[in-house]
mmCIF file of C-alpha atoms in Angstrom:
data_model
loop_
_atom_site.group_PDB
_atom_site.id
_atom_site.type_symbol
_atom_site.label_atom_id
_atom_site.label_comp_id
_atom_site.label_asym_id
_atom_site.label_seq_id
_atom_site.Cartn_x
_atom_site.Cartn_y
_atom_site.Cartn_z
ATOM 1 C CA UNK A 234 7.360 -23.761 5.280
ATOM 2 C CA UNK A 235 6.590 -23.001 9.192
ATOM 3 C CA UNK A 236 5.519 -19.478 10.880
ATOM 4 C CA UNK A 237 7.783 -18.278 13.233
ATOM 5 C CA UNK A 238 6.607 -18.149 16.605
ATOM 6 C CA UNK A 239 5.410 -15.163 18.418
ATOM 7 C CA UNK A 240 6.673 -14.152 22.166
ATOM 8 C CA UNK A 241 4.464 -12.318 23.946
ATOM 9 C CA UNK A 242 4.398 -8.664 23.091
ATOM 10 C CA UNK A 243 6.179 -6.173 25.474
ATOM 11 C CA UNK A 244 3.109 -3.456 24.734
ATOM 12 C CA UNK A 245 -0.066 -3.254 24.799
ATOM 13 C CA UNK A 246 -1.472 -2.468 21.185
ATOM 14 C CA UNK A 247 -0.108 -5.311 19.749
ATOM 15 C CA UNK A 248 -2.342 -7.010 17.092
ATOM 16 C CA UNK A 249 -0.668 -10.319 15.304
ATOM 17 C CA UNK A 250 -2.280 -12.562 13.025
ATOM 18 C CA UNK A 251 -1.196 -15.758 14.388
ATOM 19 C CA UNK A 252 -3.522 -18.179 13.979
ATOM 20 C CA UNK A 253 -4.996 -20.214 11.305
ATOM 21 C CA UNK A 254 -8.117 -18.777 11.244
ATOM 22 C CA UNK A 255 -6.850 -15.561 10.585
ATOM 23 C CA UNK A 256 -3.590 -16.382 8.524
ATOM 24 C CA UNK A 257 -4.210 -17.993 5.110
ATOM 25 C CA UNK A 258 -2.012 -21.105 5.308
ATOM 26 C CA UNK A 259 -1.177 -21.526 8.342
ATOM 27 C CA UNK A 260 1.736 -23.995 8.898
ATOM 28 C CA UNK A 261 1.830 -27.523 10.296
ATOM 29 C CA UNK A 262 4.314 -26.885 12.801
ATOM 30 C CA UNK A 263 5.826 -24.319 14.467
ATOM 31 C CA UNK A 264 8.912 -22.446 13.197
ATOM 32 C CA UNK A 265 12.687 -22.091 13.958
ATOM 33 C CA UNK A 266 13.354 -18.485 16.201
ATOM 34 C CA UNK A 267 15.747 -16.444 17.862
ATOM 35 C CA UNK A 268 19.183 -18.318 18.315
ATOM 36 C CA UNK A 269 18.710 -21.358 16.911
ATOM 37 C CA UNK A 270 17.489 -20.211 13.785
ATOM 38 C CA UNK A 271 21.032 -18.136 13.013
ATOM 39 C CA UNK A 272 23.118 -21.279 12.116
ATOM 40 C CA UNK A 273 24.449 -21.123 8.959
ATOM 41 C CA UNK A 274 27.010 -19.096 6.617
ATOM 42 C CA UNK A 275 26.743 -15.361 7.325
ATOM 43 C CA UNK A 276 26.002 -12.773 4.743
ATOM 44 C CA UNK A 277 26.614 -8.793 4.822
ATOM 45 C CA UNK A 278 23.774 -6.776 3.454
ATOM 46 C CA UNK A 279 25.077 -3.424 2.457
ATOM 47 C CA UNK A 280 21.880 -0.635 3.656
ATOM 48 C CA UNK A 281 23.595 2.443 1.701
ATOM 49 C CA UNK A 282 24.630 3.790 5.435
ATOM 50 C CA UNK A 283 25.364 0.708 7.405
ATOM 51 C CA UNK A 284 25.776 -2.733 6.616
ATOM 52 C CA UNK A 285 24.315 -5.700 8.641
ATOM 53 C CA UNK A 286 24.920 -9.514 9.612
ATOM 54 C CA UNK A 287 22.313 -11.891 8.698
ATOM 55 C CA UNK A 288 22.444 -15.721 8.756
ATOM 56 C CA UNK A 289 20.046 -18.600 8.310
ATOM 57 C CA UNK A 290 17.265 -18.407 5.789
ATOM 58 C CA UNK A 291 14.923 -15.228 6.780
ATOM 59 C CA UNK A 292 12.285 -15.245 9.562
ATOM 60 C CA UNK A 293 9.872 -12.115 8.250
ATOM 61 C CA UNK A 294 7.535 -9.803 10.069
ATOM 62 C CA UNK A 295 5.051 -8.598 7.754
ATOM 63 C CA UNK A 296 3.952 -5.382 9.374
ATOM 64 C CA UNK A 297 0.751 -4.799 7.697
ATOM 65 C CA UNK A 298 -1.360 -1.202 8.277
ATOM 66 C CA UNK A 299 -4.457 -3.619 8.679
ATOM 67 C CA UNK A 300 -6.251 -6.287 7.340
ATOM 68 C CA UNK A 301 -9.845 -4.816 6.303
ATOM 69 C CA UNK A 302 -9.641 -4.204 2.723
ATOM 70 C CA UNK A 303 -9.409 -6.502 -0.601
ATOM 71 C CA UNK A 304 -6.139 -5.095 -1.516
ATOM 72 C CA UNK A 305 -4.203 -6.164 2.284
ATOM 73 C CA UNK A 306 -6.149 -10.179 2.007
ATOM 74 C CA UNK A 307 -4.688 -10.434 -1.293
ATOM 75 C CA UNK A 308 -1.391 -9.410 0.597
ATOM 76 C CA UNK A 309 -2.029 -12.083 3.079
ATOM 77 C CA UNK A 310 -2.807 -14.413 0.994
ATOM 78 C CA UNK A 311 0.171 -13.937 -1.275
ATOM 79 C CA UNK A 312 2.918 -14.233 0.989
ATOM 80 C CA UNK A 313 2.663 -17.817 1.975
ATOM 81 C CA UNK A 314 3.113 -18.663 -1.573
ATOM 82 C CA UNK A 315 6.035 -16.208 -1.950
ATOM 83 C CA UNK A 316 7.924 -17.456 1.371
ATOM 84 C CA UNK A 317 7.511 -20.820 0.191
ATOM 85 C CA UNK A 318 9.922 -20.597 -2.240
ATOM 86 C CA UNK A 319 12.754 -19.296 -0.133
ATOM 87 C CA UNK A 320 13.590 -22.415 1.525
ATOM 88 C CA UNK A 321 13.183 -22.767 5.328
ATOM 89 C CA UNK A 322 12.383 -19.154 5.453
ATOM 90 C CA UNK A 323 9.298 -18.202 7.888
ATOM 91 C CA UNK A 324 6.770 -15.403 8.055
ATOM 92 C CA UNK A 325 4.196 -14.011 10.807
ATOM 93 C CA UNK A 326 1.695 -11.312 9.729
ATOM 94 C CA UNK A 327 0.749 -7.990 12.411
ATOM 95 C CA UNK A 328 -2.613 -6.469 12.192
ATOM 96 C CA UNK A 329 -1.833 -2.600 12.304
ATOM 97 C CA UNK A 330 -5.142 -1.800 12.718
ATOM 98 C CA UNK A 331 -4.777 1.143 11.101
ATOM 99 C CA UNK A 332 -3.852 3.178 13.826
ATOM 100 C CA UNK A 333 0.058 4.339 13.626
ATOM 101 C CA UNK A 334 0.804 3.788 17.463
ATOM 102 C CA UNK A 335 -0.486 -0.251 17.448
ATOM 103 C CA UNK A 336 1.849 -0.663 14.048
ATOM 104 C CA UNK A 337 4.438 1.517 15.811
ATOM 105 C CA UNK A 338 4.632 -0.377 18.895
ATOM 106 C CA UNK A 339 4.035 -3.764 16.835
ATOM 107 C CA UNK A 340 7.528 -3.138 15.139
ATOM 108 C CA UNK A 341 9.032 -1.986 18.508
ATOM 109 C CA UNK A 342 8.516 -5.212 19.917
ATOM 110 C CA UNK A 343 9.755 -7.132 16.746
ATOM 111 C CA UNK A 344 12.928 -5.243 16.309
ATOM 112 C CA UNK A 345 13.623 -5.586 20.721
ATOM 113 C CA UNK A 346 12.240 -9.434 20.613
ATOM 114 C CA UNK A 347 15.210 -11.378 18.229
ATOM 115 C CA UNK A 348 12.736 -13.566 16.682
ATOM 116 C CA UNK A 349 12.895 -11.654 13.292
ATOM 117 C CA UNK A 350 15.771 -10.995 10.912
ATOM 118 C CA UNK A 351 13.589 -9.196 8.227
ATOM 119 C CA UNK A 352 10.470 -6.872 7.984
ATOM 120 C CA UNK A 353 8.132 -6.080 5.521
ATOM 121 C CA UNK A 354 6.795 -2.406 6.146
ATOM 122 C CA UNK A 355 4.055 -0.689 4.415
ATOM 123 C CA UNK A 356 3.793 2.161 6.949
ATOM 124 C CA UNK A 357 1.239 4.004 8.550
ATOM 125 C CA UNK A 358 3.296 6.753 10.016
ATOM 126 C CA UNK A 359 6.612 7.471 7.857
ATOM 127 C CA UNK A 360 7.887 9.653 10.582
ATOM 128 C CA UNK A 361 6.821 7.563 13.489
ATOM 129 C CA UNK A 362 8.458 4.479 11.960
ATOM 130 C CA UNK A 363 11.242 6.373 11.090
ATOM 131 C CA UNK A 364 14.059 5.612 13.671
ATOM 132 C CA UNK A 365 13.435 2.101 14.460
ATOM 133 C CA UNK A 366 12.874 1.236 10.907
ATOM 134 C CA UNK A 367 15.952 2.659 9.464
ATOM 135 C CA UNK A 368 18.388 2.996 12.557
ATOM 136 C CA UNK A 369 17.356 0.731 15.769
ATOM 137 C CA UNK A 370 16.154 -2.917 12.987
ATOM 138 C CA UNK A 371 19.803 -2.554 11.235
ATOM 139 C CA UNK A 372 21.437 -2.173 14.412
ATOM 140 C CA UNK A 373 20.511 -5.288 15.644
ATOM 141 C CA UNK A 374 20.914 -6.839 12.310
ATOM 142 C CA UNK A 375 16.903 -6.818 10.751
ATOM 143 C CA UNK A 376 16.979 -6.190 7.071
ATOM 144 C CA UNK A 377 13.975 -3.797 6.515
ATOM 145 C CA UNK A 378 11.626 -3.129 2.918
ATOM 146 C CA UNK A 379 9.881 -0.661 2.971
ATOM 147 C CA UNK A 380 6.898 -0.869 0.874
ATOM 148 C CA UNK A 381 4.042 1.641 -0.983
ATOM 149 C CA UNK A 382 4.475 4.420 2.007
ATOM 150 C CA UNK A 383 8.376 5.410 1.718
ATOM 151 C CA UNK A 384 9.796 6.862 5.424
ATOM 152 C CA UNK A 385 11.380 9.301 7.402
ATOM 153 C CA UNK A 386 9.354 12.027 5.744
ATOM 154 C CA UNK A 387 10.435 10.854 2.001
ATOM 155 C CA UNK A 388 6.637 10.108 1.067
ATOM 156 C CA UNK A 389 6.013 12.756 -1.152
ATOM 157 C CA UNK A 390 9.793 12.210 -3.051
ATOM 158 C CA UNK A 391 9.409 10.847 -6.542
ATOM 159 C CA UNK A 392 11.654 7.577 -7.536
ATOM 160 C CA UNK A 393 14.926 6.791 -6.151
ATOM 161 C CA UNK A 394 14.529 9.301 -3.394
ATOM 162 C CA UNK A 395 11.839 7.210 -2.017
ATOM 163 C CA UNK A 396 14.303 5.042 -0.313
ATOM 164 C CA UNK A 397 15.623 5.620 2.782
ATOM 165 C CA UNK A 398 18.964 4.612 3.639
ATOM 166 C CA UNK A 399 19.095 2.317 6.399
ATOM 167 C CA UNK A 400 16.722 0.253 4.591
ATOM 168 C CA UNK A 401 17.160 -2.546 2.431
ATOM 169 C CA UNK A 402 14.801 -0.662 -0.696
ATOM 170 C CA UNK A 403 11.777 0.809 -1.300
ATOM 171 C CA UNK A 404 9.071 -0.914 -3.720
ATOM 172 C CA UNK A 405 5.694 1.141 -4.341
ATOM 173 C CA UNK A 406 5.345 4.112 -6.779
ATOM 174 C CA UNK A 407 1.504 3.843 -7.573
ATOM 175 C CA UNK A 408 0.922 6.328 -5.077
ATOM 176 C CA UNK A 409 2.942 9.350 -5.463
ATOM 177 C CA UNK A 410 2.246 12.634 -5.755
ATOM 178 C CA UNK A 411 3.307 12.564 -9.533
ATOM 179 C CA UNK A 412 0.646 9.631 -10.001
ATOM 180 C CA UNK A 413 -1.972 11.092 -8.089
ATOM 181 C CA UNK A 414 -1.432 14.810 -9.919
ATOM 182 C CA UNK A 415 -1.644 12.825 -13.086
ATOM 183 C CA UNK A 416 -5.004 10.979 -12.560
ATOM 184 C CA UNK A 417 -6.521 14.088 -11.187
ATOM 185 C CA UNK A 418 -5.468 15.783 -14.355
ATOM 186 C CA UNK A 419 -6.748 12.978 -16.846
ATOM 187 C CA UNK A 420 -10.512 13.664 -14.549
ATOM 188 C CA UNK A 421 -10.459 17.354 -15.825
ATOM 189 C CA UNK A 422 -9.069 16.572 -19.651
ATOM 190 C CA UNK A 423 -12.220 13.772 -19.707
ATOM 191 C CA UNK A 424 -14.614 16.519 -18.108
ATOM 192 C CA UNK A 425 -14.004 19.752 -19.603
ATOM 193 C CA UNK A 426 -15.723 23.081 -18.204
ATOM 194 C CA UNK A 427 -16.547 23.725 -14.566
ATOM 195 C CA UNK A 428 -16.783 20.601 -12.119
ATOM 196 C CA UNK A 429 -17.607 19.882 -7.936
ATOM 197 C CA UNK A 430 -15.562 17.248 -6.962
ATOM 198 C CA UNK A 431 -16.075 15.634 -3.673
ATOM 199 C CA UNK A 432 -13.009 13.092 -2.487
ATOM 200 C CA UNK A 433 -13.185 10.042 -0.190
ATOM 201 C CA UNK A 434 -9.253 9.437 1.298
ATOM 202 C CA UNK A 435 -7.669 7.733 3.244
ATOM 203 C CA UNK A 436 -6.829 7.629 7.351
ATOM 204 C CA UNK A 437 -5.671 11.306 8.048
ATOM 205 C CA UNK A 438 -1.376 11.687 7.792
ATOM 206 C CA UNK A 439 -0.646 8.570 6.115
ATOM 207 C CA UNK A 440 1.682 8.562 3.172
ATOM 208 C CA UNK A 441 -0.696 8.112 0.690
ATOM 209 C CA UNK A 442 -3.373 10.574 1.733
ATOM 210 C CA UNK A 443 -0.388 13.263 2.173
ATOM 211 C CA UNK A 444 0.507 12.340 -1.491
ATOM 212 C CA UNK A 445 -3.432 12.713 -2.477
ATOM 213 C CA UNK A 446 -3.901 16.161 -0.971
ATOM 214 C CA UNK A 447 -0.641 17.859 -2.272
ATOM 215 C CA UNK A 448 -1.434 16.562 -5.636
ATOM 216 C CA UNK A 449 -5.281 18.148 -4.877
ATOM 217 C CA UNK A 450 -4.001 21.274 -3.835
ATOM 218 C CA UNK A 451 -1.371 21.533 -7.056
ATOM 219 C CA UNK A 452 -4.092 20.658 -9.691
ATOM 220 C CA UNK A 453 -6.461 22.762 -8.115
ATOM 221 C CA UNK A 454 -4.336 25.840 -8.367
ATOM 222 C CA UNK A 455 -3.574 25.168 -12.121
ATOM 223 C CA UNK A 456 -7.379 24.534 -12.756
ATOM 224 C CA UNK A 457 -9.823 26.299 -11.026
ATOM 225 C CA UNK A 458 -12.531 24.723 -13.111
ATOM 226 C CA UNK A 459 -12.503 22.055 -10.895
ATOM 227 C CA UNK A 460 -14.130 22.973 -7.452
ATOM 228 C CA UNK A 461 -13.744 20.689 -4.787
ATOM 229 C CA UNK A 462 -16.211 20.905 -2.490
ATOM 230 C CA UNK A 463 -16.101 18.010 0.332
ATOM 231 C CA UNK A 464 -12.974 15.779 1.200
ATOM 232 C CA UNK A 465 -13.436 13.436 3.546
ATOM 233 C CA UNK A 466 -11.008 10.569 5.676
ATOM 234 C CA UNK A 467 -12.275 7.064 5.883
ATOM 235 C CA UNK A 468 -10.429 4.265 7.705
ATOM 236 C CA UNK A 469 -10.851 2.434 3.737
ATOM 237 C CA UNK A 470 -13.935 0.222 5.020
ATOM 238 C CA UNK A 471 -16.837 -0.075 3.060
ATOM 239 C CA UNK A 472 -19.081 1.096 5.596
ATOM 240 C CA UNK A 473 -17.080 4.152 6.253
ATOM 241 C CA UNK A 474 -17.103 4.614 2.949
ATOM 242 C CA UNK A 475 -20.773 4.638 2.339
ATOM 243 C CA UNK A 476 -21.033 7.051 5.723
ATOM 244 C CA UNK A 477 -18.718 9.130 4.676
ATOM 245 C CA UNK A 478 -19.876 9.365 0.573
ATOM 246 C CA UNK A 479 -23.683 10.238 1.976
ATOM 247 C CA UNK A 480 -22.460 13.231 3.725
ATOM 248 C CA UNK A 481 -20.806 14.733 1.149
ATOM 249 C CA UNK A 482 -23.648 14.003 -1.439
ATOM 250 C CA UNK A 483 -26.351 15.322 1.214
ATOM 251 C CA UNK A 484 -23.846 18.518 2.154
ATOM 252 C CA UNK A 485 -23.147 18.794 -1.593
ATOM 253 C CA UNK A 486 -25.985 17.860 -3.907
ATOM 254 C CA UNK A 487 -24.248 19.765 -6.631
ATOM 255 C CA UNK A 488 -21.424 17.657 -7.503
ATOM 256 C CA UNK A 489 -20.530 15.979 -10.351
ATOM 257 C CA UNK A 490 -17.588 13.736 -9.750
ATOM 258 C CA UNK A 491 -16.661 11.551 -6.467
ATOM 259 C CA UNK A 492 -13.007 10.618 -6.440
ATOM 260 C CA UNK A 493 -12.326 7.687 -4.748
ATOM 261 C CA UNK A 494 -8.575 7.372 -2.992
ATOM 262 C CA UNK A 495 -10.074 2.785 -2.587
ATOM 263 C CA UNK A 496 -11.656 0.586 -4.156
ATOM 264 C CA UNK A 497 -13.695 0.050 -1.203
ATOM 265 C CA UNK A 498 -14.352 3.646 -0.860
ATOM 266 C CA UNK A 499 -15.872 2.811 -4.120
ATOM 267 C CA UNK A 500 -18.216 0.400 -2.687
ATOM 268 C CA UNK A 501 -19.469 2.835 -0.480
ATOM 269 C CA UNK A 502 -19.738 5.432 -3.072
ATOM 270 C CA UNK A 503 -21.374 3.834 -5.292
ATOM 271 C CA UNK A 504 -23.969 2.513 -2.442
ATOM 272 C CA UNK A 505 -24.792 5.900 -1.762
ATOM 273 C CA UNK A 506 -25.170 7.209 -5.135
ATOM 274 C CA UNK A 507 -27.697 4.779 -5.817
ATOM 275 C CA UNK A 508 -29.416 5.204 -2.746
ATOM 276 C CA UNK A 509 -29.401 9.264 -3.486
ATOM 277 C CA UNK A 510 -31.147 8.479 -7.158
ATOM 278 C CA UNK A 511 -27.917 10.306 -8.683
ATOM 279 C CA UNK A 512 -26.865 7.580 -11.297
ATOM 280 C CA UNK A 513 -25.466 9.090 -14.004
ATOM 281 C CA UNK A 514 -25.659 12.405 -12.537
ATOM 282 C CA UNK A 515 -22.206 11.956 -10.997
ATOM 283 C CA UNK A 516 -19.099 9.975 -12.223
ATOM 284 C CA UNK A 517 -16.968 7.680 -10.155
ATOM 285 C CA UNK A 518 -13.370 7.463 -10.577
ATOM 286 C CA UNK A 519 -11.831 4.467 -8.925
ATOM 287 C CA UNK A 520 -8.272 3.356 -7.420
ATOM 288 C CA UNK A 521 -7.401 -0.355 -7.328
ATOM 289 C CA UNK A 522 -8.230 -2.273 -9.762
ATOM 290 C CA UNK A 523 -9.527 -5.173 -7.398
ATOM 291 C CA UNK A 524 -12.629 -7.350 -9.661
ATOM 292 C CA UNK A 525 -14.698 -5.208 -8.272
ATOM 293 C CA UNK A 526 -13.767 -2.350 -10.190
ATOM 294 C CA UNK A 527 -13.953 -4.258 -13.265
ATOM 295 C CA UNK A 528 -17.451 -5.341 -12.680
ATOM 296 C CA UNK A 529 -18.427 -1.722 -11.945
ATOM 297 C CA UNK A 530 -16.635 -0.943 -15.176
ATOM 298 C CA UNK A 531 -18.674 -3.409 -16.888
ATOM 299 C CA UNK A 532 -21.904 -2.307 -15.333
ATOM 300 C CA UNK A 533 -20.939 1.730 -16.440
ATOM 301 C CA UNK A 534 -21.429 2.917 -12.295
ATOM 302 C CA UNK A 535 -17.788 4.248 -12.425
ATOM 303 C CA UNK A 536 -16.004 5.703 -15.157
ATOM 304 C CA UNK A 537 -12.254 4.369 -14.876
ATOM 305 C CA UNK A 538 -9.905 2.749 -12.114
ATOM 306 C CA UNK A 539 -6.011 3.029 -12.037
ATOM 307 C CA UNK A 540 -3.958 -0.136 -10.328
ATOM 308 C CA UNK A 541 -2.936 -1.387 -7.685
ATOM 309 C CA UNK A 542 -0.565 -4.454 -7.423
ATOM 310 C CA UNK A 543 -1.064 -5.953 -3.573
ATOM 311 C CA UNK A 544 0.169 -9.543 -4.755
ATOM 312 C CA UNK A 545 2.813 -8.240 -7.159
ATOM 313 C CA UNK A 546 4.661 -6.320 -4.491
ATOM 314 C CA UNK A 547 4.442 -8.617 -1.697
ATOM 315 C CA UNK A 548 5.984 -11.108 -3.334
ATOM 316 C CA UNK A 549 8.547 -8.654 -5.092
ATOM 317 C CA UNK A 550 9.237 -7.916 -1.506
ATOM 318 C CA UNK A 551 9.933 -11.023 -0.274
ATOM 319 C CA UNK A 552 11.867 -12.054 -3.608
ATOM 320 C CA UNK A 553 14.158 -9.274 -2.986
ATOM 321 C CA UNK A 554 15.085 -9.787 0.404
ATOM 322 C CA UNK A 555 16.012 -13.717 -1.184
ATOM 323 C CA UNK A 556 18.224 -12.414 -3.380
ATOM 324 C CA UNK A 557 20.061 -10.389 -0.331
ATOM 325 C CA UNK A 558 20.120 -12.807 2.256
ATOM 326 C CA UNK A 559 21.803 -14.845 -0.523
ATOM 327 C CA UNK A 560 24.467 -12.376 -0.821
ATOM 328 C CA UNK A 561 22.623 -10.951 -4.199
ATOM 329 C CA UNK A 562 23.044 -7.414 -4.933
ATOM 330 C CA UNK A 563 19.539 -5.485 -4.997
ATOM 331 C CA UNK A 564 18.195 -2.264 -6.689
ATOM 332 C CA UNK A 565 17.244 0.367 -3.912
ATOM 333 C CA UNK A 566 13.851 0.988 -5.296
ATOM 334 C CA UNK A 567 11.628 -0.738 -7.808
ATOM 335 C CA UNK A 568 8.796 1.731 -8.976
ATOM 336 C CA UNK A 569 5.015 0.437 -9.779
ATOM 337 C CA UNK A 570 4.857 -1.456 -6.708
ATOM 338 C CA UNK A 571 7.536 -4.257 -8.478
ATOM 339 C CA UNK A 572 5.240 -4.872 -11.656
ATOM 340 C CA UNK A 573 6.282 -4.127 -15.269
ATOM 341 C CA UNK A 574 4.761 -0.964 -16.768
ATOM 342 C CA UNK A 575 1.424 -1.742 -18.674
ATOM 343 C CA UNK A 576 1.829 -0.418 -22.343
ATOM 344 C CA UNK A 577 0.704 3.216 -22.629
ATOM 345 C CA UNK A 578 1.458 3.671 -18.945
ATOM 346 C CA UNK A 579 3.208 7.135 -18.231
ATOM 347 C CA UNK A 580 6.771 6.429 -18.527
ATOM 348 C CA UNK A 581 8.276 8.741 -15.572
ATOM 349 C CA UNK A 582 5.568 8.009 -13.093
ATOM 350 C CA UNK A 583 3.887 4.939 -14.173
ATOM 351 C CA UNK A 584 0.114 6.316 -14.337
ATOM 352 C CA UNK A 585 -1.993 4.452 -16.363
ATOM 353 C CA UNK A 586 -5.780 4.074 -16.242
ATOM 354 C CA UNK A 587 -8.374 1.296 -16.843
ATOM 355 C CA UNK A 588 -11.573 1.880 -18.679
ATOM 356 C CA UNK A 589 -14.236 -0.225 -19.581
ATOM 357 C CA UNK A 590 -12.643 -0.519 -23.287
ATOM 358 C CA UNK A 591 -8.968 -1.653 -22.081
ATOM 359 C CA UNK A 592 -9.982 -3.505 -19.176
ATOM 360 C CA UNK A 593 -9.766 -6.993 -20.698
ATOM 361 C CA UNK A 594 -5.774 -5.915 -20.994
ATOM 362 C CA UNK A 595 -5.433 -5.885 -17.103
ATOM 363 C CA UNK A 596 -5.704 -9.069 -14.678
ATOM 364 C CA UNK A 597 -6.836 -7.121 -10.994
ATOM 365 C CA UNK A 598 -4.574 -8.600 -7.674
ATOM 366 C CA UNK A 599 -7.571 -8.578 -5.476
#
């Protein structure tokens, strides 16, 4: 297995993880692109709307928001393994950086460059990404998956509707509105009577921070018993974390419950609720499932975790797009990120939570 080669980007803003210090697994040679990687017997991939040519084995972009968490290393780390078994298929990773205009103009220069006949895109801006992703990639014959964030403004659809046409499928789920209404409703059935709930998110606008604040605003309305009194955007670093999870304790000494959109928002939070003196005055709810989760699980500091799957879907992801470049009908959206529903998950939107006395069921991704 080789990485495909990068040209030199065409705008500035353009972060790629090139290297072998900073891609797990980093090949011993370098990789087959543009023309003379297109030999071979040609395959039509039918995109619901439009149908594209692809030949040769595929040469992936995976067009990551960033690379400053748990859950997008595991992602890193997983997709060497995963490209591996396609045969003489190659893969670059782009750093997003978690702004929408560096990932924006990152898959810009991919889809104008001809290096790339597939992308994997868990996207910052669903709207922003929209027209290249779905309309300028298939036109010059890139398969796109879209992955976790659906786009063109479908973020806050529930199942099939996640998928855009134009687009090879959509794998993610775990992040819904649906999902996030449902956890938010199992924190009020496990603390009855009047609660202050402060909320550490996401970047501002992304897909799953939309999802997270129209399920807020539809639980809130159907129980007012749950206040919430601070929400705050992080960029899903520890350290912003902590900053952020401070101010809200300081501004609101009165809560009871921090919800926590990241496991590494967790970090944080649970940093500064030591630091405040406020163990066991206020619970911790947790998203991600990463070992660190467990441990806190283990050690009582938060009070339950619901998955995430950052290995399963990556390599779902790049499984899939196998199967089409092989001339393999695929399914236009797999829900729970690609992984099979945990027993006594929530058969229409795949909510299920981990507590300290069903953790040993679960295996975390990151």
């Amino acid at each position: 297995m080789t990485h495909a080669r990068l040209r030199k980007p065409a705008a500035a803003g353009l972060a790629v993880l090139a290297t072998c210090t900073l891609v797990a697994g980093c090949s011993r040679g370098p990789g087959t692109t543009g023309a003379a990687a297109s030999g071979g017997e040609q395959v039509e991939i039918d995109l619901g709307d439009q149908t594209v040519t692809v030949s040769g084995p595929p040469r992936i972009a995976v067009v990551l928001p960033g690379t400053n968490n748990s859950y997008l290393q595991a992602q890193i780390d997983e997709v060497e393994d995963a490209v591996a078994d396609i045969d003489g298929a190659t893969y670059t990773v782009f750093d997003g950086k978690f702004d929408p205009t560096t990932q924006f103009n990152a898959l810009t220069n991919i889809v104008q460059g001809g290096q790339y006949n597939a992308i994997l895109l868990p996207s910052l801006d669903s709207n922003l990404n929209c027209n290249v992703a779905s309309q300028v990639a298939p036109e010059n014959d890139i398969v796109v998956v879209a992955m976790t964030t659906a786009l063109c403004g479908r973020t806050t659809n529930e199942g099939e509707e996640l998928w855009q046409p134009g687009t090879l499928t959509y794998l993610g789920g775990v992040d819904t509105v649906d999902y996030w209404t449902d956890y938010l409703e199992y924190v009020i059935a496990e603390n009855p009577g009047e609660q202050k709930m402060v909320v550490l998110k996401g970047p501002d606008n992304i897909g799953i921070t939309i999802n997270l604040d129209a399920a807020i605003e539809k639980v809130t309305a159907e129980h007012p018993e749950l206040e919430i009194v601070g929400e705050a955007n992080t960029d899903y670093s520890i350290p912003d974390g902590n900053e952020k999870a401070t101010s809200l304790l300081q501004a609101h000494p009165d809560a009871t419950i921090i919800f926590s959109a990241y496991v590494t928002l967790t970090q944080g939070a649970v940093q500064a609720v030591e630091a405040a003196g406020l163990q066991g005055d206020v619970k911790i709810y947790d998203k991600g499932s990463s070992e660190y989760s467990f441990e806190q699980l283990a050690a009582g500091t938060i009070e339950a975790t619901a998955p995430e799957y950052p290995r399963t879907i990556v390599r779902k992801a790049v499984e899939v797009l196998g199967q089409a470049f092989a001339g393999e009908e695929v399914e236009r959206f797999y829900p729970n990120s690609g992984a099979p529903l945990p027993e006594g998950a929530d058969p229409e939107t795949g909510f299920f939570v981990i507590t300290e006395d069903t953790a040993a069921d679960f295996e975390p991704e990151s």
